[in-house]
Short mmCIF file of C-alpha atoms in Angstrom, two decimals:
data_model
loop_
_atom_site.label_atom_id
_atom_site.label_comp_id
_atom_site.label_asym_id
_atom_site.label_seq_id
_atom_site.Cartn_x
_atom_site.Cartn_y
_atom_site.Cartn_z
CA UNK T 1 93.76 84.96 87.04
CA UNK T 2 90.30 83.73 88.25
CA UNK T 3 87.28 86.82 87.47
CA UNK T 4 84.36 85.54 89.30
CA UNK T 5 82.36 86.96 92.29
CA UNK T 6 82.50 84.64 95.36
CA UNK T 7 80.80 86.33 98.75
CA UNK T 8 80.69 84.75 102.05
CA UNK T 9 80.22 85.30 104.97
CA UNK T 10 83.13 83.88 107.24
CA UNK T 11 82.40 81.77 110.80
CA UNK T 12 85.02 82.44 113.36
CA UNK T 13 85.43 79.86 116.22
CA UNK T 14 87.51 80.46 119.17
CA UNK T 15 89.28 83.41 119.90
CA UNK T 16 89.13 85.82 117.12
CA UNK T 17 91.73 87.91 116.27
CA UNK T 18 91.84 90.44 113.23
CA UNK T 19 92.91 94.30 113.63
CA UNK T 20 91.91 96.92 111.18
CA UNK T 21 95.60 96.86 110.36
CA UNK T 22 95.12 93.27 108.73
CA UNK T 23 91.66 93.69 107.22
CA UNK T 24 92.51 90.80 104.63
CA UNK T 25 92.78 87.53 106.56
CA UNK T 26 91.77 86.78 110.34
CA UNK T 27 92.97 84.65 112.89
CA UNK T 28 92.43 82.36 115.91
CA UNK T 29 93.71 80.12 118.84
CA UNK T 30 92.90 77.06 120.31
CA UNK T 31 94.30 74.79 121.97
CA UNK T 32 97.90 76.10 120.85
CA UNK T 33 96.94 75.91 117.76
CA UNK T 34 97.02 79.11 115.50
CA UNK T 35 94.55 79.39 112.76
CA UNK T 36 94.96 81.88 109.91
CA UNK T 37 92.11 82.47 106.95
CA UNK T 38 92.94 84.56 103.83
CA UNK T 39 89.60 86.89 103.73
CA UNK T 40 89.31 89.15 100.93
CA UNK T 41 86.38 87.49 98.78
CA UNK T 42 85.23 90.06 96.25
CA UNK T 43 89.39 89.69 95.02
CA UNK T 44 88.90 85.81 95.49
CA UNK T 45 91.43 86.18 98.11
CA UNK T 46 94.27 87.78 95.98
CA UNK T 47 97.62 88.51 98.54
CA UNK T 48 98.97 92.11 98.40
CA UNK T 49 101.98 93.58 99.56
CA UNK T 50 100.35 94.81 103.14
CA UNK T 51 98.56 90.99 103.55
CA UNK T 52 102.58 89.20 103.23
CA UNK T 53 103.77 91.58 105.08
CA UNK T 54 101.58 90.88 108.17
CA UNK T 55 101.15 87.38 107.45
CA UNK T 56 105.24 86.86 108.02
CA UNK T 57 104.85 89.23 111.16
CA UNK T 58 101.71 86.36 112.54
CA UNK T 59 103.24 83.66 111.18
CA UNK T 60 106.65 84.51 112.92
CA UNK T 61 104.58 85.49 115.96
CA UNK T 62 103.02 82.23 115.91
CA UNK T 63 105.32 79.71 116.08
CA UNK T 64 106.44 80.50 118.94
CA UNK T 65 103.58 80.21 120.74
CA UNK T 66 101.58 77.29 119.33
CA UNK T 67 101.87 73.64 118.49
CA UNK T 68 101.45 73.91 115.13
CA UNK T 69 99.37 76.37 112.31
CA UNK T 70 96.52 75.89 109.86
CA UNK T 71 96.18 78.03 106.80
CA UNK T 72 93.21 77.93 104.91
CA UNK T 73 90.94 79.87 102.28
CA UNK T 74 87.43 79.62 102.29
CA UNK T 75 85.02 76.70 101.04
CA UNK T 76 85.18 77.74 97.76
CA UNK T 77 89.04 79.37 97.26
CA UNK T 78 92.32 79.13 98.29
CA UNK T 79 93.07 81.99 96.71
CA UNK T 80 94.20 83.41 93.55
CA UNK T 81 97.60 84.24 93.88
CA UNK T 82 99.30 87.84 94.07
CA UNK T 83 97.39 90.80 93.46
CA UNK T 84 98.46 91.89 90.26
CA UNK T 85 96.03 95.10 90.28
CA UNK T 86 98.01 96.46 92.95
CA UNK T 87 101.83 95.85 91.03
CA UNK T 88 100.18 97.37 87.82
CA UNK T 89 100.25 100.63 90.05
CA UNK T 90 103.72 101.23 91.12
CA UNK T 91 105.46 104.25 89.57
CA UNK T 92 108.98 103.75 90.91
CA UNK T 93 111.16 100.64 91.03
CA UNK T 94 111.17 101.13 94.69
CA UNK T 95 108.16 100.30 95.04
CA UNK T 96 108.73 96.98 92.90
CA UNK T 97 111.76 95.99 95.68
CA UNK T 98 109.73 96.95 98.60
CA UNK T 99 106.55 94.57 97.37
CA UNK T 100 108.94 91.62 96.43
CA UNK T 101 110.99 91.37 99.53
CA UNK T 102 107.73 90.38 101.56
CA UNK T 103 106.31 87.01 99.46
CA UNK T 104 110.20 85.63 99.24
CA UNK T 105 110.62 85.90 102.80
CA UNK T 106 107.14 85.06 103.83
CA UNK T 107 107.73 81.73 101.41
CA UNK T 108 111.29 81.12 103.43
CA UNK T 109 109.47 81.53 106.81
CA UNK T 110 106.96 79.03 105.49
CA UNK T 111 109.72 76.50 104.34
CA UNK T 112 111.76 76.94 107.42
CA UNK T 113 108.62 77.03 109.99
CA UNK T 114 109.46 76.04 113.96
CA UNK T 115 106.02 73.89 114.42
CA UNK T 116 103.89 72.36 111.81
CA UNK T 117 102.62 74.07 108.83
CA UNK T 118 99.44 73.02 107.00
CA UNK T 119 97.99 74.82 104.39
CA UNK T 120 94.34 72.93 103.25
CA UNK T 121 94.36 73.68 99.67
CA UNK T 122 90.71 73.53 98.66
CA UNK T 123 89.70 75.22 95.70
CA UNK T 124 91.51 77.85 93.86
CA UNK T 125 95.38 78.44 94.78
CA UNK T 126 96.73 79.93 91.41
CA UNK T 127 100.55 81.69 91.56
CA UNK T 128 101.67 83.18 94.87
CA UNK T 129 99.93 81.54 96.97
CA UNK T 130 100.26 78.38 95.21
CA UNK T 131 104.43 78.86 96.05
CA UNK T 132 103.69 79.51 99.63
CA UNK T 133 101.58 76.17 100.19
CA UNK T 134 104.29 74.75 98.66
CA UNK T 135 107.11 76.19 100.77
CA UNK T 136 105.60 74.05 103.85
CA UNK T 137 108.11 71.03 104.02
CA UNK T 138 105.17 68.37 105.12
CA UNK T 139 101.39 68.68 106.07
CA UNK T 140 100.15 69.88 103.06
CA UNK T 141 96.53 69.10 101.99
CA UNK T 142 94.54 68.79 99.07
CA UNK T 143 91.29 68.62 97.96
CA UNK T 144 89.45 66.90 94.91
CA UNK T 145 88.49 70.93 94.50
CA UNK T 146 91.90 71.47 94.23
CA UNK T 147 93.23 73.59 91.35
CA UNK T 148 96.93 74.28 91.14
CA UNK T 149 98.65 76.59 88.62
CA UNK T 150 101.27 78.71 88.03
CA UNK T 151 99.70 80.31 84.74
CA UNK T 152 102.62 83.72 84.81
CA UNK T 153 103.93 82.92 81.90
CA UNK T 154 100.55 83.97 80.13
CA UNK T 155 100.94 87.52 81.53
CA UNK T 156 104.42 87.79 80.41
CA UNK T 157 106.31 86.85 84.03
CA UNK T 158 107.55 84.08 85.60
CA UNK T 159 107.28 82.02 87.96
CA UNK T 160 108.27 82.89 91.36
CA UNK T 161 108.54 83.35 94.91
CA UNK T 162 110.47 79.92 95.70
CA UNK T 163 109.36 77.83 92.42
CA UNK T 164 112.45 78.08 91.03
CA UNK T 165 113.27 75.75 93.94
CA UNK T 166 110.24 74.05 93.87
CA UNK T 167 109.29 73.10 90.69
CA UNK T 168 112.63 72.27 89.66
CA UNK T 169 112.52 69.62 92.09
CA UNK T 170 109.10 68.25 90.58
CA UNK T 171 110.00 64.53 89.06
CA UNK T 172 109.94 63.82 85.73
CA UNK T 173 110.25 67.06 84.17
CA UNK T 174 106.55 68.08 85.86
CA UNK T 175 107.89 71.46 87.15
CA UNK T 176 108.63 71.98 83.06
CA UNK T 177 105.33 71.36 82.51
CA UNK T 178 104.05 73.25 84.92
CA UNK T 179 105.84 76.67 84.22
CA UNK T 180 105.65 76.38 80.36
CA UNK T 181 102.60 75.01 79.85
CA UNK T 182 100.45 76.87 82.47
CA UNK T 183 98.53 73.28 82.90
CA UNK T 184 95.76 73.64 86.03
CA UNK T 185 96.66 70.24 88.45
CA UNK T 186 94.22 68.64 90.55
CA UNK T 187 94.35 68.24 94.59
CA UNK T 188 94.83 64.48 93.68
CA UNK T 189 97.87 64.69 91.00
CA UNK T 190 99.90 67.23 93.61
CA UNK T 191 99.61 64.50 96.00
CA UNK T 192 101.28 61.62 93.20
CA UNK T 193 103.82 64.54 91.93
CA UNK T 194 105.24 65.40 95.30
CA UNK T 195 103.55 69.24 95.55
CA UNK T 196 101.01 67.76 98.52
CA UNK T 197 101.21 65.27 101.18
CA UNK T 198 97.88 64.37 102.04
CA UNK T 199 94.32 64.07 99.70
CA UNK T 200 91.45 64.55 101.75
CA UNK T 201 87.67 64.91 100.47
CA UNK T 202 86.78 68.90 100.93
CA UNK T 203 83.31 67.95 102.91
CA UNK T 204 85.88 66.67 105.64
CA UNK T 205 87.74 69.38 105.86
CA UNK T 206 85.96 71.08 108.89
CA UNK T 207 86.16 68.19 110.55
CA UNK T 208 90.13 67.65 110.08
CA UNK T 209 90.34 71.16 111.76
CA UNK T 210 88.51 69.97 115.14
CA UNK T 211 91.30 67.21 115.14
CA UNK T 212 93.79 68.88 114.42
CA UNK T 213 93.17 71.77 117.44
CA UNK T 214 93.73 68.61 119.78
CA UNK T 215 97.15 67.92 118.29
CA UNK T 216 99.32 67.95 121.11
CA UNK T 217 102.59 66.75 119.05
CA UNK T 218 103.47 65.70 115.57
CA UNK T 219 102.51 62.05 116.27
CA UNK T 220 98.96 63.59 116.80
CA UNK T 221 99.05 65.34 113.61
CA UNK T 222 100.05 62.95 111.51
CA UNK T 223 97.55 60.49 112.83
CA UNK T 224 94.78 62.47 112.72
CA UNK T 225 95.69 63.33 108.89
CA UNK T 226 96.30 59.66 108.15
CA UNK T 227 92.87 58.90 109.43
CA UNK T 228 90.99 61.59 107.21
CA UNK T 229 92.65 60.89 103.79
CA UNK T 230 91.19 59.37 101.28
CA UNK T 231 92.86 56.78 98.65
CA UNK T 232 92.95 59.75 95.16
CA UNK T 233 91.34 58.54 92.26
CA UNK T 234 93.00 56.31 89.81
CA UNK T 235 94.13 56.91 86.14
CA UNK T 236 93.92 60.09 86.02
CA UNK T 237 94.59 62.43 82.98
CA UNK T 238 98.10 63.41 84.35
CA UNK T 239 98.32 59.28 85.04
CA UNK T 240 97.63 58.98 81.24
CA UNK T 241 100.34 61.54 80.41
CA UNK T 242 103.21 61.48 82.70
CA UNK T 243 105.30 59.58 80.00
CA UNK T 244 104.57 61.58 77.60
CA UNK T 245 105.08 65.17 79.84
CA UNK T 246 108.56 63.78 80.84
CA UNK T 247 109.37 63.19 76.97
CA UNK T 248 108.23 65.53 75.34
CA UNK T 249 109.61 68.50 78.55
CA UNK T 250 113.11 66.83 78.82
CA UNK T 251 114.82 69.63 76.63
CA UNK T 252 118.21 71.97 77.35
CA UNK T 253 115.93 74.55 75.98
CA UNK T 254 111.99 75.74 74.87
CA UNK T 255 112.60 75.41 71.28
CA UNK T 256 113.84 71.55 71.93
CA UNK T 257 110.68 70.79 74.02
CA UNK T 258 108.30 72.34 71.15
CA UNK T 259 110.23 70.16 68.88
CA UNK T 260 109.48 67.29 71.22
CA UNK T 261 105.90 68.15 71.09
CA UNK T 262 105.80 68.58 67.74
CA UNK T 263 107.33 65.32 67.08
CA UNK T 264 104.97 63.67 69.84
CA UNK T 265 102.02 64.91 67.26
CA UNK T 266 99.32 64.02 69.90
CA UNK T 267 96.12 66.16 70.45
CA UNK T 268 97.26 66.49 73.60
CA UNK T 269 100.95 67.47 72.50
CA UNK T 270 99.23 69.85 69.83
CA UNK T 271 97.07 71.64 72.28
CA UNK T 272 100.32 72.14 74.54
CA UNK T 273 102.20 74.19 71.91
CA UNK T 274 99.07 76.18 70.78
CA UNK T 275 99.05 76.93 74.63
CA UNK T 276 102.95 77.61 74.61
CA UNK T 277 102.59 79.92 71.76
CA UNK T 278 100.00 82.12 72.99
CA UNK T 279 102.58 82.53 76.02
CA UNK T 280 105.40 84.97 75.98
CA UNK T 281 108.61 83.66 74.24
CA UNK T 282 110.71 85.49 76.51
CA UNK T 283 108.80 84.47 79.80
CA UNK T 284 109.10 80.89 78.50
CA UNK T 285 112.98 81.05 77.97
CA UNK T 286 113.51 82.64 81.39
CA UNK T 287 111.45 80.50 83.19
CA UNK T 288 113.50 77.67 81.51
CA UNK T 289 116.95 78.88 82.49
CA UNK T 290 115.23 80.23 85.86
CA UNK T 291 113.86 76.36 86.50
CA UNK T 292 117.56 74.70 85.34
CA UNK T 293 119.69 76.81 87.52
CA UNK T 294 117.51 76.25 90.40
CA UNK T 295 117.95 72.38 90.22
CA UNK T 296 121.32 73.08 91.81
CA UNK T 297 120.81 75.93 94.08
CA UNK T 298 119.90 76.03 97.73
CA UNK T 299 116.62 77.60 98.59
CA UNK T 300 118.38 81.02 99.58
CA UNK T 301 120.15 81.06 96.19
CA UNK T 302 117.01 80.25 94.73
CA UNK T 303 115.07 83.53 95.99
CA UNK T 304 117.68 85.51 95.26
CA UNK T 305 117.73 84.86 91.85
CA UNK T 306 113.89 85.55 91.42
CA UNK T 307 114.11 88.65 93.46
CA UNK T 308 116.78 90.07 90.39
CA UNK T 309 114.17 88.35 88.00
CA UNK T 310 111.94 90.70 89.36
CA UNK T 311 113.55 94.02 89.49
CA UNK T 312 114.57 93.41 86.11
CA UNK T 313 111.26 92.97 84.51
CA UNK T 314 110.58 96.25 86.72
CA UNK T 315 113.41 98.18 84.67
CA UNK T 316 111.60 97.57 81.72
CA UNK T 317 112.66 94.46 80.39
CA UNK T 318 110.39 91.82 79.29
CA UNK T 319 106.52 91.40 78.79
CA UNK T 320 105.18 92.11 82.14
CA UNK T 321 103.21 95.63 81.12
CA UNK T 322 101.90 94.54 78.04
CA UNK T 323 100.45 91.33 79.58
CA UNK T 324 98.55 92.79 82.33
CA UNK T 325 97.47 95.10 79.46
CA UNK T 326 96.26 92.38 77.51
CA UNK T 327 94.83 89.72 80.54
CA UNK T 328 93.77 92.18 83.09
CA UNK T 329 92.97 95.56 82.04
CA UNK T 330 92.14 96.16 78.58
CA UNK T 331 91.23 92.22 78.33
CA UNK T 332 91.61 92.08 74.73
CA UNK T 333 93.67 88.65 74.96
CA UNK T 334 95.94 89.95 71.83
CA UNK T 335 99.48 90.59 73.66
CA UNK T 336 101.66 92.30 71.47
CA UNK T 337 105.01 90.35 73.15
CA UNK T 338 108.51 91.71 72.26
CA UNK T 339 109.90 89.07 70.32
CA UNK T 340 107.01 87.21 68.60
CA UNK T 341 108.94 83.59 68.26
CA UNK T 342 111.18 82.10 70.17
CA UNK T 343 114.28 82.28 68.11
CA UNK T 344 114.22 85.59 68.18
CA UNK T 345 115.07 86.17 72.12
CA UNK T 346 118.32 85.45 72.27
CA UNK T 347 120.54 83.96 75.10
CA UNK T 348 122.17 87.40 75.57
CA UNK T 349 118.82 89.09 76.27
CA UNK T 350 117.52 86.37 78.43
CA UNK T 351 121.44 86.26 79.96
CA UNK T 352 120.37 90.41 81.39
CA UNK T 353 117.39 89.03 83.65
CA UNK T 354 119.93 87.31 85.53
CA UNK T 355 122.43 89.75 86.51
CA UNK T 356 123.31 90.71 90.19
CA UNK T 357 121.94 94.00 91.18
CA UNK T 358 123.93 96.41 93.38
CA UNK T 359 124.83 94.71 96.68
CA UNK T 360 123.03 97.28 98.57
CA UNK T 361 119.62 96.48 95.85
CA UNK T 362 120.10 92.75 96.46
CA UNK T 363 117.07 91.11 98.65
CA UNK T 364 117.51 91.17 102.30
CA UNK T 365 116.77 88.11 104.19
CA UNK T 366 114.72 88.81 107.50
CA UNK T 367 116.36 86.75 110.58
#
């Protein structure tokens, strides 16, 4: 997670819409278009339970009403994924069901959406909100300030909220990468690796939105995004590597892709298990099984999986607590994990994250 103060002051055009009942992003329409801004700055734009909730109550609202739907940041962040100061503070489990049932069905709202979705991704867009940028099936935008990640494994979680869908589709063992290795990607790789659709310089960005408005069908839109991008620079450092990240990340489990790396012997391959092993061993090994079984499940399948994932790591099991204890509150960077090497957690234990809950516990879907 980002720590930095960003403060700005936010321009609202057209008809401005934001209640005291959604204090943390605002609204507008024009034209039939609806656009929504994430809006809490001093927590670089973090989502908590409240902000999903509302957010699938507007976005549902929305699309039935308007061409199509922007979702944006501000100039300088996307945002910085879940707020993880406000899960830190639940007491009861039920609190833990009650938070996760909003981003999973906010994500499947996304990924199912009636009109056009388009998140601009420019700047920061770390975990949760990374997944629901994602969940949009076409339209998505990036930025050269781009910066994608899905860094949970260093706070002892995994990945979530539809990337077990995602990421698993991610070519040549990318998604891998991405949930193991905690990597940040640039607005230009998502667009070669299938995680955006369009690159467009951030100084154009206003400028895209003013189209956009005007859209009056999905020939519009796609026009008016064709004419805005920009070609996305050229061997890159995931360009350089994408051999060697399908290689060395094509393993039936961790320990075979740290062999991999270790074999590989590159600085680059060196520097990726000193990041693995500063990572929790038994956040790495779910998110591995977590990634492989979602290759073959539908979306659905796929958040109902992470919503046990969750709930589990709520009963107590895995690294979670100590984690945020380590990252986030007493910032000592020295997490004491569970199991301290990966042999150690065994299939059986990581076997317990995946086990159905009660029928009456398992996630809901809203219709």
């Amino acid at each position: 997670m980002l720590f930095s103060k960003f403060n700005k002051k936010l321009i609202l055009l057209g008809r401005n819409v934001c209640s005291k009942a959604d204090p943390y992003f605002v609204h507008n329409e024009r034209n039939n278009c609806g656009v929504l801004q994430l809006y809490r700055p001093k927590a670089l734009n973090a989502i908590n339970r409240d902000t999903f909730e509302h957010l699938y109550v507007l976005l549902n609202e929305l699309q039935h009403r308007n061409n199509l739907v922007i979702f944006k940041g501000n100039e300088k962040i996307f945002s910085s994924g879940g707020d993880i100061k406000e899960l830190i503070k639940f007491t009861s489990i039920d609190q833990a069901k009650d938070y996760y049932q909003h981003p999973l069905n906010l994500f499947r709202l996304v990924h199912n959406y009636k009109v056009p979705f388009i998140p601009l991704m420019n700047g920061v867009c770390f975990g949760a909100a990374s997944n629901l940028t994602v969940a949009a099936k076409k339209y998505r935008v990036a930025t050269e300030k781009t910066d994608f990640a899905m860094p949970e494994a260093k706070i002892g979680y995994v990945t979530d909220n539809g990337s077990s869908y995602f990421l698993s589709r991610v070519p040549r063992n990318i998604g891998y990468y991405i949930a193991l290795a905690c990597p940040r990607i640039k607005g230009y790789d998502m667009n070669k690796i299938g995680l955006a659709d369009y690159y467009i310089e951030s100084e154009r960005l206003p400028e895209l939105e003013d189209e956009l408005v005007k859209s009056k069908n999905t020939d519009d839109i796609e026009r008016t995004l064709k004419k805005f991008t920009s070609e996305p620079p050229k061997h890159t450092e995931l360009d350089t590597l994408i051999k060697e990240i399908d290689k060395c990340f094509d393993g039936d489990t961790v320990e075979e892709i740290v062999d991999n790396l270790n074999l590989d012997g590159s600085d680059w391959a060196m520097d990726i298990v000193r990041s693995m092993n500063k990572n929790s061993p038994t956040s790495l090994k779910v998110c591995h099984k977590e990634l492989t079984l979602g290759k073959s499940m539908s979306l659905d399948d796929c958040l109902k999986m992470e919503y046990r994932l969750a709930v589990h790591h709520f009963t107590g099991k895995g690294d979670f607590s100590e984690g945020v204890r380590a990252l986030l509150i007493d910032r000592d960077n020295n997490p004491q994990w569970e199991f301290k090497a990966l042999h150690e957690v065994t299939d059986e234990y990581v076997d317990e994250f995946f086990k159905p809950l009660d029928d009456k516990q398992e996630l809901v879907f809203k219709d």
